[in-house]
XYZ file of C-alpha atoms in Angstrom:
351
model
C -14.626 -16.196 -17.751
C -14.392 -12.579 -16.628
C -15.610 -13.188 -12.679
C -16.268 -10.357 -10.611
C -14.712 -10.219 -7.208
C -16.632 -10.753 -3.723
C -15.815 -7.446 -1.685
C -16.598 -9.351 1.499
C -14.358 -12.581 0.634
C -11.496 -10.487 -0.924
C -9.810 -9.310 2.078
C -9.897 -12.667 3.558
C -7.561 -14.394 1.206
C -5.848 -11.290 -0.687
C -2.840 -9.865 1.816
C -2.915 -6.019 1.787
C -6.236 -5.244 1.463
C -6.718 -3.412 4.582
C -3.451 -1.419 3.992
C -5.215 -0.386 0.287
C -8.538 0.624 1.997
C -6.553 2.460 4.712
C -4.433 4.517 1.704
C -7.396 5.291 -0.126
C -8.169 7.571 2.818
C -6.032 9.645 1.991
C -7.074 10.479 -1.767
C -10.629 11.539 0.363
C -8.853 13.380 2.541
C -6.708 15.373 -0.228
C -10.179 15.738 -2.221
C -11.838 17.429 0.817
C -8.912 19.616 1.213
C -8.833 20.736 -2.356
C -12.374 21.615 -2.218
C -11.821 22.963 1.705
C -9.127 25.219 0.375
C -10.908 26.546 -2.945
C -13.722 27.864 -0.692
C -11.382 30.037 1.220
C -9.849 31.705 -1.348
C -13.078 32.616 -2.928
C -13.398 36.778 -2.917
C -16.630 38.472 -1.927
C -18.170 38.825 -5.159
C -17.611 34.947 -5.881
C -19.201 34.054 -2.818
C -21.997 36.368 -3.841
C -22.537 34.508 -7.267
C -22.108 31.194 -5.634
C -24.807 31.593 -3.433
C -27.249 33.588 -6.195
C -26.959 30.553 -8.294
C -26.650 27.636 -5.974
C -23.247 27.016 -6.441
C -22.274 27.691 -3.072
C -24.993 25.396 -2.106
C -23.599 22.119 -4.234
C -19.901 23.082 -3.154
C -20.551 23.161 0.558
C -22.659 19.884 0.528
C -19.631 18.072 -1.414
C -17.177 19.790 1.004
C -19.132 18.445 3.560
C -19.552 14.835 2.138
C -16.065 14.625 1.256
C -14.828 14.747 4.938
C -17.588 13.182 6.599
C -17.148 10.321 4.033
C -13.299 10.203 4.901
C -13.773 10.452 8.323
C -16.505 10.060 10.459
C -18.075 6.950 7.962
C -14.721 5.052 8.529
C -14.510 5.293 12.025
C -15.939 1.932 12.585
C -14.352 0.116 10.164
C -11.059 1.583 11.907
C -12.249 0.450 15.161
C -12.838 -3.318 13.518
C -9.366 -2.756 12.447
C -7.276 -2.687 15.791
C -9.250 -6.143 16.999
C -8.535 -7.740 13.639
C -4.977 -6.369 13.649
C -4.897 -6.683 9.446
C -2.801 -3.535 8.816
C 0.569 -3.074 8.608
C 2.564 -0.722 10.532
C 4.098 1.345 7.690
C 0.636 2.560 6.245
C -0.899 3.342 9.919
C 2.231 5.701 10.208
C 1.560 6.971 6.690
C -2.170 7.733 6.968
C -1.757 8.973 10.600
C 1.018 11.648 9.234
C -1.104 12.832 6.677
C -4.339 13.206 8.871
C -2.054 15.233 11.225
C -1.015 17.647 8.296
C -4.521 17.980 7.357
C -5.633 18.337 10.884
C -2.982 21.450 11.242
C -4.540 22.673 8.083
C -8.228 22.905 9.161
C -6.879 24.594 12.347
C -5.669 27.462 9.989
C -9.043 27.782 8.299
C -11.920 30.357 9.133
C -14.715 29.544 11.075
C -16.998 28.046 7.961
C -14.894 25.078 8.081
C -13.805 24.599 11.457
C -16.855 22.043 11.663
C -14.405 19.599 10.195
C -11.963 19.923 12.946
C -13.666 17.765 15.609
C -14.296 14.616 12.848
C -10.433 14.834 11.965
C -9.560 14.773 15.596
C -11.542 11.730 16.559
C -10.026 10.164 12.958
C -6.508 10.597 14.758
C -7.610 8.944 17.690
C -8.692 6.210 16.328
C -5.489 5.761 14.320
C -3.572 6.343 17.730
C -5.412 3.435 19.111
C -4.710 1.156 15.778
C -1.047 2.149 15.896
C -0.920 1.360 19.828
C -3.138 -2.202 19.217
C -0.648 -3.163 16.794
C 2.173 -2.790 19.123
C 4.108 -0.552 16.161
C 3.907 2.841 17.883
C 7.214 4.688 18.497
C 8.279 3.090 21.924
C 11.362 0.999 21.876
C 11.577 -3.263 21.157
C 14.159 -4.998 22.643
C 16.295 -6.407 19.770
C 15.584 -9.914 20.645
C 11.947 -9.724 20.864
C 11.823 -7.598 17.578
C 13.532 -10.886 15.959
C 11.154 -13.045 17.271
C 8.517 -10.934 16.289
C 9.815 -10.557 12.621
C 10.276 -14.503 12.430
C 6.652 -15.073 13.395
C 5.386 -12.495 11.100
C 7.193 -14.227 8.083
C 5.508 -17.722 9.311
C 2.057 -15.773 9.897
C 2.197 -14.183 6.059
C 3.672 -17.722 4.690
C 1.261 -19.717 5.488
C -1.564 -17.608 4.226
C 0.378 -17.653 1.209
C 0.332 -21.117 0.998
C -3.196 -21.946 1.974
C -5.344 -18.791 1.217
C -8.692 -18.958 2.524
C -10.709 -18.403 0.117
C -8.493 -18.443 -2.880
C -8.326 -15.378 -4.438
C -6.975 -17.116 -7.620
C -4.348 -14.724 -8.264
C -1.699 -16.629 -9.393
C 2.125 -17.362 -8.350
C 3.718 -14.191 -9.321
C 0.889 -11.682 -8.220
C 0.492 -13.930 -5.021
C 4.585 -13.628 -4.392
C 4.732 -10.184 -4.938
C 1.936 -9.432 -2.282
C 3.325 -11.496 0.150
C 6.808 -9.836 -0.214
C 4.709 -6.424 0.164
C 3.121 -7.495 3.116
C 6.318 -8.809 5.156
C 8.510 -5.608 3.807
C 5.110 -3.212 5.418
C 5.379 -5.324 8.820
C 7.520 -5.878 11.509
C 9.895 -8.186 9.639
C 10.415 -5.385 7.392
C 10.861 -2.960 10.006
C 13.424 -5.272 11.765
C 15.566 -5.859 8.549
C 15.992 -2.032 8.195
C 16.333 -1.055 11.629
C 18.967 -3.659 12.715
C 20.523 -3.586 8.695
C 19.735 -7.584 8.610
C 19.716 -8.902 5.032
C 19.010 -12.219 6.469
C 15.157 -11.551 6.415
C 14.977 -10.912 2.797
C 17.093 -14.110 2.309
C 14.875 -16.249 4.936
C 11.790 -14.804 3.038
C 12.995 -15.898 -0.544
C 14.149 -19.037 1.038
C 10.790 -19.984 2.263
C 8.943 -18.756 -1.133
C 11.606 -21.052 -3.061
C 11.735 -24.069 -0.547
C 7.337 -24.670 0.186
C 5.612 -22.531 -2.626
C 1.662 -22.898 -3.322
C 2.530 -24.721 -6.931
C 5.938 -25.195 -8.054
C 8.286 -22.403 -9.444
C 9.510 -23.051 -12.775
C 12.897 -24.930 -13.625
C 15.677 -22.835 -15.614
C 15.408 -19.706 -17.273
C 12.310 -17.536 -18.553
C 11.438 -14.405 -20.167
C 10.317 -12.061 -17.728
C 7.897 -10.110 -20.246
C 6.305 -13.937 -20.657
C 5.765 -14.259 -16.728
C 4.236 -11.144 -16.097
C 1.827 -11.746 -19.726
C 1.097 -15.559 -17.942
C 0.203 -13.728 -14.565
C -2.422 -10.979 -16.090
C -3.853 -13.672 -18.528
C -4.846 -16.256 -16.165
C -6.202 -14.089 -13.477
C -9.934 -14.634 -12.988
C -11.487 -10.871 -14.343
C -11.073 -7.553 -14.696
C -11.984 -6.927 -11.123
C -8.751 -8.812 -10.161
C -6.456 -6.905 -12.300
C -7.613 -3.557 -11.137
C -7.337 -4.520 -7.686
C -3.783 -5.837 -8.245
C -2.988 -2.782 -9.805
C -3.875 -0.810 -7.007
C -2.546 -2.826 -4.262
C 1.320 -2.289 -6.222
C 0.474 1.567 -5.753
C -1.713 2.455 -9.308
C -3.906 5.526 -8.012
C -1.704 6.615 -4.784
C 0.027 10.052 -5.084
C 3.373 10.132 -6.267
C 5.213 10.582 -3.252
C 3.616 7.262 -1.783
C 4.853 5.115 -5.053
C 8.095 6.976 -6.006
C 10.431 4.116 -4.584
C 8.611 1.388 -6.394
C 10.916 -0.897 -8.201
C 11.074 -1.477 -11.983
C 9.492 -5.341 -11.523
C 6.543 -3.912 -9.436
C 5.642 -1.373 -11.410
C 5.775 -3.180 -14.601
C 3.474 -5.681 -12.452
C 1.077 -3.135 -11.887
C 1.092 -1.391 -15.360
C 0.749 -4.966 -16.925
C -2.574 -5.477 -14.714
C -4.350 -2.607 -15.364
C -3.213 -2.340 -19.252
C -5.002 -5.727 -19.839
C -8.338 -4.547 -18.414
C -11.435 -4.790 -20.874
C -9.552 -7.499 -23.035
C -5.955 -5.722 -24.266
C -3.393 -8.214 -25.396
C -1.254 -9.285 -22.171
C 1.825 -10.237 -24.010
C 1.898 -6.645 -25.764
C 0.825 -5.138 -22.111
C 3.615 -7.019 -20.479
C 6.233 -6.330 -23.134
C 5.216 -2.155 -22.803
C 5.173 -1.915 -19.152
C 8.528 -3.350 -19.116
C 9.831 -1.208 -21.517
C 8.396 1.562 -19.416
C 9.581 0.516 -16.115
C 13.087 -1.142 -16.567
C 16.148 1.411 -17.065
C 20.124 1.026 -16.805
C 21.678 1.039 -13.086
C 19.034 0.246 -10.003
C 16.261 -0.120 -12.374
C 17.520 -2.779 -14.179
C 16.086 -6.154 -14.635
C 17.354 -9.055 -16.611
C 14.972 -10.068 -19.677
C 15.308 -13.473 -18.447
C 15.733 -14.666 -14.807
C 15.591 -18.204 -12.865
C 12.858 -18.295 -10.400
C 15.373 -17.368 -7.454
C 16.582 -14.306 -9.498
C 12.982 -13.639 -9.771
C 12.325 -13.819 -6.086
C 15.366 -12.364 -5.070
C 14.587 -9.368 -7.561
C 10.619 -8.902 -6.083
C 11.454 -9.409 -2.643
C 14.894 -6.509 -2.917
C 11.699 -4.114 -4.290
C 9.473 -4.379 -1.960
C 11.843 -4.197 1.384
C 13.520 -1.063 -0.671
C 10.376 0.485 -1.492
C 9.072 0.237 2.663
C 12.724 1.504 3.837
C 12.228 4.316 1.643
C 8.640 4.905 3.092
C 9.843 4.755 6.336
C 12.838 7.318 5.712
C 10.355 9.588 4.225
C 8.285 9.297 7.624
C 11.435 9.495 9.728
C 12.515 12.932 7.820
C 9.079 14.327 8.407
C 9.327 13.874 12.076
C 7.349 10.552 12.538
C 7.777 6.930 12.862
C 6.883 3.105 12.730
C 9.106 1.718 14.827
C 12.302 1.844 17.255
C 12.522 5.323 18.343
C 16.094 7.178 17.304
C 16.792 4.083 14.196
C 19.324 4.683 11.855
C 18.526 5.768 8.313
C 16.237 3.512 6.853
C 17.297 1.374 3.402
C 20.340 0.233 4.556
C 21.266 -3.259 3.175
C 18.630 -3.248 0.921
C 18.345 -3.130 -2.784
C 16.447 -3.400 -6.116
C 19.637 -4.195 -8.503
C 19.568 -7.610 -10.391
C 20.070 -10.893 -8.461
C 23.221 -12.418 -8.773
């Protein structure tokens, strides 16, 4: 049975939906940015021809619609996030960084498109409020308070993982990777990153092993078989597409280049099993395309503990790489003056 998603319910039971919606804003921003730049590059006769044929009017409407749709019409939703605290610090920082870049680009364009500046400025203000409300701006935190915040974030995420309301029916493997991804992108991941504390990852793995929503398997199982089983039992193609996008499908390469091999394979397998593709063949092909030697190595068979250590390690390493990229660009998600992100994390095979 191919059961469709209920958009109003999915954000309540699936972690990171608000994060992915916020990241989707970047796709709209870049679409609008490309259209604006194409307009400005046109010469006199190209603009004249556009006006004569009506192409200019259609293009202007497209630019207007893309920018307004990407900014002004999202402000109410973003304002709602400031009260629900439904997004992680990492995604807020990434989107704020990109909005700031687009805002600077718009300032450099001529008067025909300067109308967009006010809308983008308003968007930036709402994002700044969101960062302040979540307590995840650049202000420094006391070490002990950040450790407590880290523990509370794990407690809250694990509780919702064990008792989702409503239950989205994602199964234990996809549920586990989304849990690890949520924790890594939030205060616990930031604390692990800046304090170089590998115990955060270990604690999360132990919590996932000790009290899962459904029991983990005994012994050793094929990774390809686990992926195929996970995609086969999803309720419908909407769920497969949603999970692929939550794991990075459809985002720009600079936001996904740090994805680990197992996360990449899960995303690819979910996307390629849409419309009846054989899950076993999709899983085998996805792993073949994602797994390599070195840091991208994943054993063909794993115990449940090894599987979780691999998944958790990948999410924390990816989040650390994304924070490091922001720090290199002059922005950040947490304690000012933090050391280089990524220390103490890894994506290699679990021992």
